[in-house]
XYZ file of C-alpha atoms in Angstrom:
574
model
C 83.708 119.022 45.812
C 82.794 119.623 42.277
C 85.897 120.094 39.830
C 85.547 121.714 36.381
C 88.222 121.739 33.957
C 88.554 124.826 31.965
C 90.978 126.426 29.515
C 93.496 128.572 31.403
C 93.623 132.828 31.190
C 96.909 134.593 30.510
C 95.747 136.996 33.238
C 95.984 134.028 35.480
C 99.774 133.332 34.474
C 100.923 134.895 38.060
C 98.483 133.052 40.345
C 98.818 129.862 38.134
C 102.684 130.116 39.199
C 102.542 130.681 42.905
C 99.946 127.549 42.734
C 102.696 125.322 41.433
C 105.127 126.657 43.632
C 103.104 125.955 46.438
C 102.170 122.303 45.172
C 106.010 121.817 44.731
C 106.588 122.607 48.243
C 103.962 120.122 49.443
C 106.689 117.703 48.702
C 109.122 119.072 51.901
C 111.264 121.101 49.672
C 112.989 123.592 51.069
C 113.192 127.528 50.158
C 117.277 127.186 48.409
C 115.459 124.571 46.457
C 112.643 125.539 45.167
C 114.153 128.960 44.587
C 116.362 126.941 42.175
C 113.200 125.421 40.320
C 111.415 128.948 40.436
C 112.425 129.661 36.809
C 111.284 126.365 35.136
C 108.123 126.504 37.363
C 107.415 129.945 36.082
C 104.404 129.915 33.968
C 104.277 133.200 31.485
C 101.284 134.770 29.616
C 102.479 134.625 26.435
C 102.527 130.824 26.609
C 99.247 129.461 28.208
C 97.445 128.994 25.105
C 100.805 127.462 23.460
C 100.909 124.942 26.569
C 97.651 123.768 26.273
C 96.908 124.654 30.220
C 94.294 124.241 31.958
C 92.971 124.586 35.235
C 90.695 122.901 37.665
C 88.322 124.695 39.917
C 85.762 124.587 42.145
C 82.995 126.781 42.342
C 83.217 127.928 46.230
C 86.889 126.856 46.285
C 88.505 128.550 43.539
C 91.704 127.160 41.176
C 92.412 123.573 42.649
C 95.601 122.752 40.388
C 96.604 123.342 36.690
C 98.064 120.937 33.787
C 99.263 121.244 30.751
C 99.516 119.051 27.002
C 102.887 120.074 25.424
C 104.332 119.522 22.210
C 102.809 118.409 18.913
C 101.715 114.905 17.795
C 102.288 112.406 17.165
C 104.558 112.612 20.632
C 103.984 114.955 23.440
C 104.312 115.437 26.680
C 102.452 116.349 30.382
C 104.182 119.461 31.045
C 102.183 120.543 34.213
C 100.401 118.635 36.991
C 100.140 120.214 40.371
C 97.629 120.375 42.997
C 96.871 123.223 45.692
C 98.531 121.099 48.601
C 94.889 121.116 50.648
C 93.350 119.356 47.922
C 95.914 116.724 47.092
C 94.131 113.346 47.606
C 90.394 114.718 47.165
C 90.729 113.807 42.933
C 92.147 116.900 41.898
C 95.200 115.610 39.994
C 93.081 112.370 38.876
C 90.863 114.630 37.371
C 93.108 117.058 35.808
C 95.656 114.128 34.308
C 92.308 112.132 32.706
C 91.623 115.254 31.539
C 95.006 115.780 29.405
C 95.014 112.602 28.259
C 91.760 112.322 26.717
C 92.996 115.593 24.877
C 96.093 113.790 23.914
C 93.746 111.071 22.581
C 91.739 113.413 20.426
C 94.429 115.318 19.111
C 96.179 112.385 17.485
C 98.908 111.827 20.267
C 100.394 108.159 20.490
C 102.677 109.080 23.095
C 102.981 111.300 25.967
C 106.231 111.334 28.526
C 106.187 112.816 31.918
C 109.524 114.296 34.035
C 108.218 113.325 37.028
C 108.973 114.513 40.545
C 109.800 111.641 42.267
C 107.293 111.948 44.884
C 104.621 111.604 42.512
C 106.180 108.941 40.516
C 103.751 106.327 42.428
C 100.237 108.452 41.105
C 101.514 108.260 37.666
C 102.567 104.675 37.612
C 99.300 103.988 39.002
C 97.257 106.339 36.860
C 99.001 103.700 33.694
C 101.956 105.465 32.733
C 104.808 103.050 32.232
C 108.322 103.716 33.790
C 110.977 104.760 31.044
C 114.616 106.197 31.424
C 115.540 108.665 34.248
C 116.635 111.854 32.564
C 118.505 115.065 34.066
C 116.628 117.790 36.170
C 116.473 120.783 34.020
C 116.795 122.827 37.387
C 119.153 120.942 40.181
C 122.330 120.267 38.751
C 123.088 117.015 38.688
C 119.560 115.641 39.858
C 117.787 112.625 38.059
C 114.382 112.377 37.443
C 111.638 109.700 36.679
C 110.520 109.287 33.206
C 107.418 107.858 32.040
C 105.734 107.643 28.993
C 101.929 106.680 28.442
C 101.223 104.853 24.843
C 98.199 105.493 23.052
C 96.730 102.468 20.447
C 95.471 103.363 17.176
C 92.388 101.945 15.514
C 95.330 100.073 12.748
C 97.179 98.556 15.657
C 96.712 94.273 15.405
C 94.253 92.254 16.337
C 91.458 95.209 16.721
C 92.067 96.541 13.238
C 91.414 92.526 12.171
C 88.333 92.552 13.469
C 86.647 95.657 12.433
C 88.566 96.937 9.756
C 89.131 99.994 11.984
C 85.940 100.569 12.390
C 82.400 100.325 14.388
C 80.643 97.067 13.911
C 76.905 95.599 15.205
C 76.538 93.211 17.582
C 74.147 90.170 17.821
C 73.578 88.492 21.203
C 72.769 85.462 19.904
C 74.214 82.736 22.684
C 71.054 81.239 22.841
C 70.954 80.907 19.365
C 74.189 79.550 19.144
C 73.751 76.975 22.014
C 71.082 75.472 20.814
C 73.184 73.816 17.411
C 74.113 71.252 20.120
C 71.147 70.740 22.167
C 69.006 73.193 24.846
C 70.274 76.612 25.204
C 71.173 77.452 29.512
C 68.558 79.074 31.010
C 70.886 81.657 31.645
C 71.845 82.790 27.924
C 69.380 85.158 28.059
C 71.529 87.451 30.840
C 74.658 86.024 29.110
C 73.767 87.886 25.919
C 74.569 91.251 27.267
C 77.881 90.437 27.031
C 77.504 91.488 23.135
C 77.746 94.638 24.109
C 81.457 93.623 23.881
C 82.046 91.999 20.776
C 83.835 94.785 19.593
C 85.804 97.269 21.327
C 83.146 100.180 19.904
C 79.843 98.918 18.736
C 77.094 101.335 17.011
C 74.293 98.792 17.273
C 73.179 95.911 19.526
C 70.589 93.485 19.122
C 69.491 91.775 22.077
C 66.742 89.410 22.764
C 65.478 90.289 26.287
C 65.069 94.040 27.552
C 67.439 95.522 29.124
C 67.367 98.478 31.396
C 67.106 101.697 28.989
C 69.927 103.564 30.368
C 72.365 100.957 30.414
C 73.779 101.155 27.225
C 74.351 104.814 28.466
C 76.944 103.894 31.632
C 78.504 101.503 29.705
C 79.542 104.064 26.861
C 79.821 106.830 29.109
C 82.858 104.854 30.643
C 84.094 103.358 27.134
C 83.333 106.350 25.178
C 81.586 104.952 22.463
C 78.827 108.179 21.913
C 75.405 107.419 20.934
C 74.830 102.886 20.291
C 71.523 102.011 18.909
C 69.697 99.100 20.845
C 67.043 96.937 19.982
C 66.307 94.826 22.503
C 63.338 92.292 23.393
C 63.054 90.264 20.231
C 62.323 87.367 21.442
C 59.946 85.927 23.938
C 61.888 82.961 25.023
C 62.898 83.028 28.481
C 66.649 82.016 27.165
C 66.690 84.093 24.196
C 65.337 82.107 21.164
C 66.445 82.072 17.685
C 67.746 86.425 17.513
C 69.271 86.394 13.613
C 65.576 84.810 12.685
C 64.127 87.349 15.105
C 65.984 90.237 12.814
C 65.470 88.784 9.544
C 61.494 88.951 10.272
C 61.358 92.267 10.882
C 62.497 93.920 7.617
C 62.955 97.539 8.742
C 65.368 96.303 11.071
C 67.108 94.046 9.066
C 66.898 96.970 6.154
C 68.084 99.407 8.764
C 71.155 97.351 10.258
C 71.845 96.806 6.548
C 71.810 100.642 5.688
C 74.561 101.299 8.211
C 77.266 99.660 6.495
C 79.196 98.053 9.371
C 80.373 95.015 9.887
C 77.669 92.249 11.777
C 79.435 90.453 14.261
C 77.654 87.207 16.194
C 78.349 85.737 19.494
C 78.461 82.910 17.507
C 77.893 81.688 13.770
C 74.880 79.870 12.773
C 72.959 78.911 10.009
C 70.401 81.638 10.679
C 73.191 84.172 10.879
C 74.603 82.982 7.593
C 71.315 83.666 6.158
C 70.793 87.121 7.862
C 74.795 88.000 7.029
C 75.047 86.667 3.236
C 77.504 84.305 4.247
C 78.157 81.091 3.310
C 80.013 78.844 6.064
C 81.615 75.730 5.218
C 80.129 72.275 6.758
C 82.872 71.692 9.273
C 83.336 75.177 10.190
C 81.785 74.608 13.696
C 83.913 71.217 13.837
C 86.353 71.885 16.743
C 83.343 73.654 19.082
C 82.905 69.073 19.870
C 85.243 68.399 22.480
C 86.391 64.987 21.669
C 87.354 66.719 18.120
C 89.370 69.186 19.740
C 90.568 66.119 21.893
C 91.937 64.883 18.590
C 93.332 68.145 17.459
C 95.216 68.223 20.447
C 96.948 65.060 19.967
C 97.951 65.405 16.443
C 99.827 68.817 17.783
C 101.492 67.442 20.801
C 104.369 65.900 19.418
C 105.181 69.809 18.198
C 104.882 71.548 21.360
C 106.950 69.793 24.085
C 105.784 72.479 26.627
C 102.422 71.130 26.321
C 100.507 68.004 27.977
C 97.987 66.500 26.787
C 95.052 64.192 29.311
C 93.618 61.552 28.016
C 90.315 60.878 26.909
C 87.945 58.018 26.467
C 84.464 57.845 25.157
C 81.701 56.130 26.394
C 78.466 55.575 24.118
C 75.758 54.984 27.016
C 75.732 56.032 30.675
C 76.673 53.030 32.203
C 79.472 52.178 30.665
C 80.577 56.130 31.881
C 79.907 54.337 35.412
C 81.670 51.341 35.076
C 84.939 53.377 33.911
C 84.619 55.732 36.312
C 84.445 53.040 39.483
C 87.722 51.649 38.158
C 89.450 54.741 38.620
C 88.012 55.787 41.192
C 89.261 52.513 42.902
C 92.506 53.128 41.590
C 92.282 56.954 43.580
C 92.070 58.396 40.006
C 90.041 61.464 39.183
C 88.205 62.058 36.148
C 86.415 64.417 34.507
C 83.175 63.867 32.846
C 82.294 66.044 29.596
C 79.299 65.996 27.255
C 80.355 66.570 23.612
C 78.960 70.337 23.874
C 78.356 72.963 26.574
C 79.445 76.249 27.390
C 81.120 77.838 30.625
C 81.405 74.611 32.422
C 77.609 73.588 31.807
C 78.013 69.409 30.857
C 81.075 69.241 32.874
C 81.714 67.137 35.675
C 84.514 66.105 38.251
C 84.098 62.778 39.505
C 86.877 62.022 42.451
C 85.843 58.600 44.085
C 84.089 55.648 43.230
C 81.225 55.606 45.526
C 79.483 58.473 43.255
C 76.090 57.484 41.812
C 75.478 57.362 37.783
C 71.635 58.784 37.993
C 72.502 62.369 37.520
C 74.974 61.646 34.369
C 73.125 62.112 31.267
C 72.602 59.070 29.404
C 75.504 59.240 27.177
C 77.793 59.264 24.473
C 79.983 61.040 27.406
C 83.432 61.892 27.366
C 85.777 60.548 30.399
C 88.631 62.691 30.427
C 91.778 61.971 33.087
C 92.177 64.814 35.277
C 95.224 66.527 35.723
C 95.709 67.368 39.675
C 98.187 70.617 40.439
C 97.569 73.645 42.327
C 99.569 75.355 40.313
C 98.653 79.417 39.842
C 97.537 80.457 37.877
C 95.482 77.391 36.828
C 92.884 77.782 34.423
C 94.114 79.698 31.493
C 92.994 80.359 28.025
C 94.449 82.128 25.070
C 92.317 83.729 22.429
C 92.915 84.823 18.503
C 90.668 85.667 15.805
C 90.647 84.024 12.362
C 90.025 87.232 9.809
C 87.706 86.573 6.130
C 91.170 85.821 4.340
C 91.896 82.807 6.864
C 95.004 84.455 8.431
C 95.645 83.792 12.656
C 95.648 86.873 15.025
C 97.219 86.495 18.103
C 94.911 88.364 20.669
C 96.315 87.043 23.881
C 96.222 84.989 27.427
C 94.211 85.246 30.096
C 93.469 83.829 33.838
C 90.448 82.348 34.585
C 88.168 82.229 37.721
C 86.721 78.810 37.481
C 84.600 77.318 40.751
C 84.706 73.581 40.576
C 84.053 73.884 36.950
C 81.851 76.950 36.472
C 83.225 79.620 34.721
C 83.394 83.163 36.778
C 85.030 85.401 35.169
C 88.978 86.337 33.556
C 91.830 88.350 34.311
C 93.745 89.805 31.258
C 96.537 92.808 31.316
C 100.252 92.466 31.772
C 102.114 89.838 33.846
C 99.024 88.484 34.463
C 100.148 85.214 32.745
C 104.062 84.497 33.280
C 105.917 84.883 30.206
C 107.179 81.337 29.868
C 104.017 79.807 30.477
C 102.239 82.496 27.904
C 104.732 81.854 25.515
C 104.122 78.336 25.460
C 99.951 78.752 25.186
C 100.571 81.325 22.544
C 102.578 78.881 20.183
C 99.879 76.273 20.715
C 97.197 78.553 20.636
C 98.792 79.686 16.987
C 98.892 75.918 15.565
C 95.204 75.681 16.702
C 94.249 78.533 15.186
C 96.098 77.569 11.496
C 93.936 74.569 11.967
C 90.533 76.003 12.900
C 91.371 77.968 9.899
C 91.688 75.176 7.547
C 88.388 73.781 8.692
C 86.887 76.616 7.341
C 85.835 78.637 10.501
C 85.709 82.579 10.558
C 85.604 84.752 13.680
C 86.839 84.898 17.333
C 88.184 81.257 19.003
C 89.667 80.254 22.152
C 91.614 77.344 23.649
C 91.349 76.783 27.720
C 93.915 75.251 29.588
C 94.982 74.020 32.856
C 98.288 73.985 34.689
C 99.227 70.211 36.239
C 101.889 69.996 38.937
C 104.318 69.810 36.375
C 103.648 73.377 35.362
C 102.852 71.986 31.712
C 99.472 73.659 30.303
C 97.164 71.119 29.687
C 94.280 72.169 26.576
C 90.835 71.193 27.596
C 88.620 72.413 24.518
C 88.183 74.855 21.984
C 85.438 77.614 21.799
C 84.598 78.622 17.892
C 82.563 82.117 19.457
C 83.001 85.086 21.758
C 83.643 83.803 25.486
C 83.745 85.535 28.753
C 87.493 86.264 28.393
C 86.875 88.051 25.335
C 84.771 90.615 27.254
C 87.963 91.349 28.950
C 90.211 91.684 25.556
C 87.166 94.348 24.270
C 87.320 96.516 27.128
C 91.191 96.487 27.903
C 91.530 97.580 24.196
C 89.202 99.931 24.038
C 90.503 101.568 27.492
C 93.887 101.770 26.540
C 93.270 103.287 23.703
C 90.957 106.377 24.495
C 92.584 106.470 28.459
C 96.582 105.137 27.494
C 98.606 102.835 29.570
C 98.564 98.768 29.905
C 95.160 98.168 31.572
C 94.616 95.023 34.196
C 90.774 94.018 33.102
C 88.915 91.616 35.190
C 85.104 90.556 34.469
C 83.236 89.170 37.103
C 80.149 87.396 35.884
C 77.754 86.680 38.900
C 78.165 89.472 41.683
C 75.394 88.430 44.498
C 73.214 91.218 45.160
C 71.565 91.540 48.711
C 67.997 92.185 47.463
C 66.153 91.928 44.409
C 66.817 95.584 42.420
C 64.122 96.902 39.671
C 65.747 99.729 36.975
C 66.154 103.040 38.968
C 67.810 101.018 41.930
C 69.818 99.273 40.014
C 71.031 102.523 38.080
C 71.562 104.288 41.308
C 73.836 101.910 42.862
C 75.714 100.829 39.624
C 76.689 105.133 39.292
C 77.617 104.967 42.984
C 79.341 101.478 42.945
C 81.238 103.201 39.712
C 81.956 106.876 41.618
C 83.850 104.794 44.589
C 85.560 102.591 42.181
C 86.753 105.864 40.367
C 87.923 106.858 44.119
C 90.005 104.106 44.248
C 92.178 104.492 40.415
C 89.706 101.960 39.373
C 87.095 101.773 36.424
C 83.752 100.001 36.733
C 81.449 98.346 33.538
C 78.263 96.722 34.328
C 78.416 94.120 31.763
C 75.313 91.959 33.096
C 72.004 94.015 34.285
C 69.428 91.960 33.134
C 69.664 89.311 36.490
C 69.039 92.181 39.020
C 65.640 91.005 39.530
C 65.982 87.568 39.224
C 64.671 85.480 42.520
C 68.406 85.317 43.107
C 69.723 88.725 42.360
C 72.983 88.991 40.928
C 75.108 91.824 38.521
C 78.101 91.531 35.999
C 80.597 93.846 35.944
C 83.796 94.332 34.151
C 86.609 96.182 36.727
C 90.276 97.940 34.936
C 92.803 99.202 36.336
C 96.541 99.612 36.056
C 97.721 98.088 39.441
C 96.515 94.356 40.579
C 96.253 95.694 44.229
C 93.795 98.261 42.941
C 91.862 95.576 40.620
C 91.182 93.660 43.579
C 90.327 96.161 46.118
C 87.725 97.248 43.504
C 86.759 93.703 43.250
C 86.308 93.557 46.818
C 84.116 96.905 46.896
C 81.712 95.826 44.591
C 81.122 92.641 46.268
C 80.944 94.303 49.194
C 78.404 97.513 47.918
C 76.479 94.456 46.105
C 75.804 92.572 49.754
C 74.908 96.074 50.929
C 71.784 96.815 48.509
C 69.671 94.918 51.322
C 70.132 97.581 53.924
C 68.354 99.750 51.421
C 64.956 98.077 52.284
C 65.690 97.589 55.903
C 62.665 99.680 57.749
């Protein structure tokens, strides 16, 4: 069934009536009853333009349900929604209430309320409108309906208006770049840098340093609505991604070009080269807290302020060996520990040791950081909270998140509300501030994190600090960005490494990342391919960034994916 959503015609007011009518009896309503409604139901021709109604129809089908945008901004309100009852449940009213509330967007509306019928109460809580007061029937004496209001974020509202100034920005994908300050960049940075596409909530350029599939860009904004991004991709020939601001700064058109746009240039991460390439000049401990055993330090000196928070402790060791010797003792003693280098990103350099029979050979040879474990199974258990540090130095908060950690790989995050229980995000948040004030006074400018993990106690525990864009903050980009141009509280999840069952070039790839998206869609669920670049790789694999406004619906669209990803095999089965 194709739907198209057109303007209504005051020679449809009539038909337009009977359809709600009929949708309203769907509902088991009987005749005294909806008789009673008839009058507020009644839709006149003098008033369809005034209304803002419009109608959804198929081409061999006819009118499939109408809906209207009442009222006049900054608040209105969702006036009509109703379905012909044979096509409730085939996307009608999905269609038809995205529909009104991108118009709501685009005329300047931050809030719209809807007098629900309590029957449909459940499509519009999990469409993202947020339950409000119950208000009086304006037909049934003495009856009490649902109502709901969906909020709409401006481009001045906190942390987003920090970072942009309100307005587009570039993107560099420069992990590799940024890695290799403090030693070899992951052989993976390369696929990692896609993720730039997120730096922002709406970028108008991105620099990348491996191709990337040349309609990509296009699904991504088509979802996000970001209109047309420039790309320049493949500039550089290192299989990880090389050194991208040096890449841009020898190619003076583009570096004249990127310059000519007048937005603001926003890294993964800050370097020297990007200094150079952005006119900036950093000061020499603004990258000072990105060393573990500094953060380490950090941490302690806060403590003693923040009850709710527990530290581990740490102890260096300069070579390898005496790493090994520490860790035998506590492994003897039925102590786990966990082994860091000084540097590393997404658990790369991190290691759990939990007995003492291990062998030393694959720890690098040292200075090493031996870190006491702290045990729990606590959910959720690996958390981070994120803020931004803006050019005047000032801390904003940007929030908490969940992490999917395996052993200690990162996965992916979880971000939206409840997500985080409010005690426990209360406490990260006030910690997460102090850090912050501090990362400030070293002189550091940009996007930071600070990761935690629950004990048994239910105390977070800090682990490090990351001075540069993370996975999580993939998940902070796209929630704003969808709850501004869509409304509501979006749940956002990214999922870094989806296993694909065979190896897919471009047009495969496209293909199932439109279907994968189409069933998601089905399903109240929104789909991002955040990671193309690895579909080819001699172990295929996607990233994908999933939204929605109900956690049951997040991870059945989770499940889906992985499910549609194992699938791609069959495609080459003969």
């Amino acid at each position: 069934m194709e739907v198209r959503i057109r303007p209504a015609r005051a020679a449809e007011a009539t038909a337009l009536t009977e359809l709600v009518v009929r949708s309203k009896a769907y509902w088991g309503y009987d005749a005294t009853f909806l008789e009673a409604c008839r009058e507020e139901l009644t839709i006149r021709a003098d008033e369809i333009d005034g209304r803002r109604i419009v109608v959804a129809e198929d081409e061999d089908l006819g009118m499939l349900g109408a809906a209207s945008l009442e009222g006049t901004a900054p608040h209105g309100r969702l006036g009509l929604c109703f379905v012909e009852p044979h096509a409730i449940g085939r996307g009608v009213g999905r269609a038809l209430y995205s529909h009104v509330m991108a118009a709501a967007r685009e005329l300047g509306f931050t809030r719209v309320t809807i007098e629900s019928d309590p029957n449909a109460e459940p499509f519009y809580r999990r469409m993202g409108a947020r339950p409000g007061e119950d208000t009086v029937s304006g037909s049934i004496e003495g009856r009490e309906l649902p109502l709901l209001e969906v909020l709409f974020t401006t481009p001045g509202d906190g942390w987003t208006h920090a970072w942009t100034q309100g307005r587009r920005a570039i993107h560099l994908g420069n992990v590799a770049e940024f890695q290799s300050q403090f030693g070899p960049a992951s052989t993976e940075a390369a696929h990692y840098s896609c993720l730039a596409a997120f730096i922002s909530p709406h970028p108008a350029a991105l620099i990348l340093p491996r191709e990337v599939p040349p309609d990509w860009i296009d699904l991504v904004g088509g979802v996000l609505g970001w209109g047309p991004v420039e790309v320049y991709d493949g500039l550089s020939r290192e299989r990880a991604g090389g050194d991208l601001s040096r890449a841009v700064l020898s190619r003076p058109a583009l570096a004249e070009r990127l310059n000519s746009l007048g937005l603001p240039l926003l890294p993964w991460g800050r370097t020297g080269a990007f200094a150079e390439l952005a006119g900036e000049s950093p000061g020499p401990d603004a990258l000072r807290y990105e060393s573990k055993r500094a953060a380490h330090e950090l941490f302690t000196r806060l403590a003693p302020d923040h009850p709710g928070i527990r530290v581990p402790e740490q102890w260096r060791a300069d070579t390898r060996r005496a790493a090994a010797r520490l860790l035998r003792k506590r492994g003897r003693a039925g102590r786990a520990t966990v082994v860091k280098t000084e540097h590393g990103a997404g658990g790369s350099g991190t290691w759990v040791i939990r007995n003492h029979g291990f062998r030393a050979s694959p720890l690098p040879r040292g200075p090493l950081l031996l870190e006491e474990f702290v045990s729990g199974t606590t959910d959720p258990r690996d958390l981070t909270y994120d803020g931004l540090v803006d050019a005047e130095g000032r801390v904003h908060e940007v929030g908490v998140a969940v992490m999917d950690v395996e052993g200690t790989a990162y996965q992916g995050a979880t971000v939206g509300p409840g997500v985080v229980p409010p005690p426990l995000a209360e406490t990260m948040a006030r910690f997460g501030r102090a850090v912050g004030e501090q990362v400030a006074a070293s002189g550091y400018r940009g996007w930071f994190d600070v990761d935690f993990v629950t004990g048994s106690d239910g105390r977070p525990a800090p682990t490090e600090i990351n001075l540069r864009m993370t996975g999580p903050s993939v998940a902070f980009m796209v929630k704003a960005r969808l709850d501004g141009i869509r409304g509501g509280d979006h749940l956002v999840r990214t999922v870094d490494h989806v296993p694909l069952g065979a190896r897919l070039p471009g047009p495969e790839l496209s293909a199932f990342l439109r279907e994968t998206a189409r069933r998601c869609a089905g399903i109240d669920a929104v789909l991002v391919p955040s990671i193309p670049t690895a579909a080819f790789e001699p172990a295929p694999r996607v990233g994908v960034v999933l939204a929605a406004h109900a956690r049951e619906r997040l991870d059945a669209a989770e499940a889906l994916v992985r499910a549609a990803a194992q699938d791609t095999g069959r495609m080459f089965l003969s």
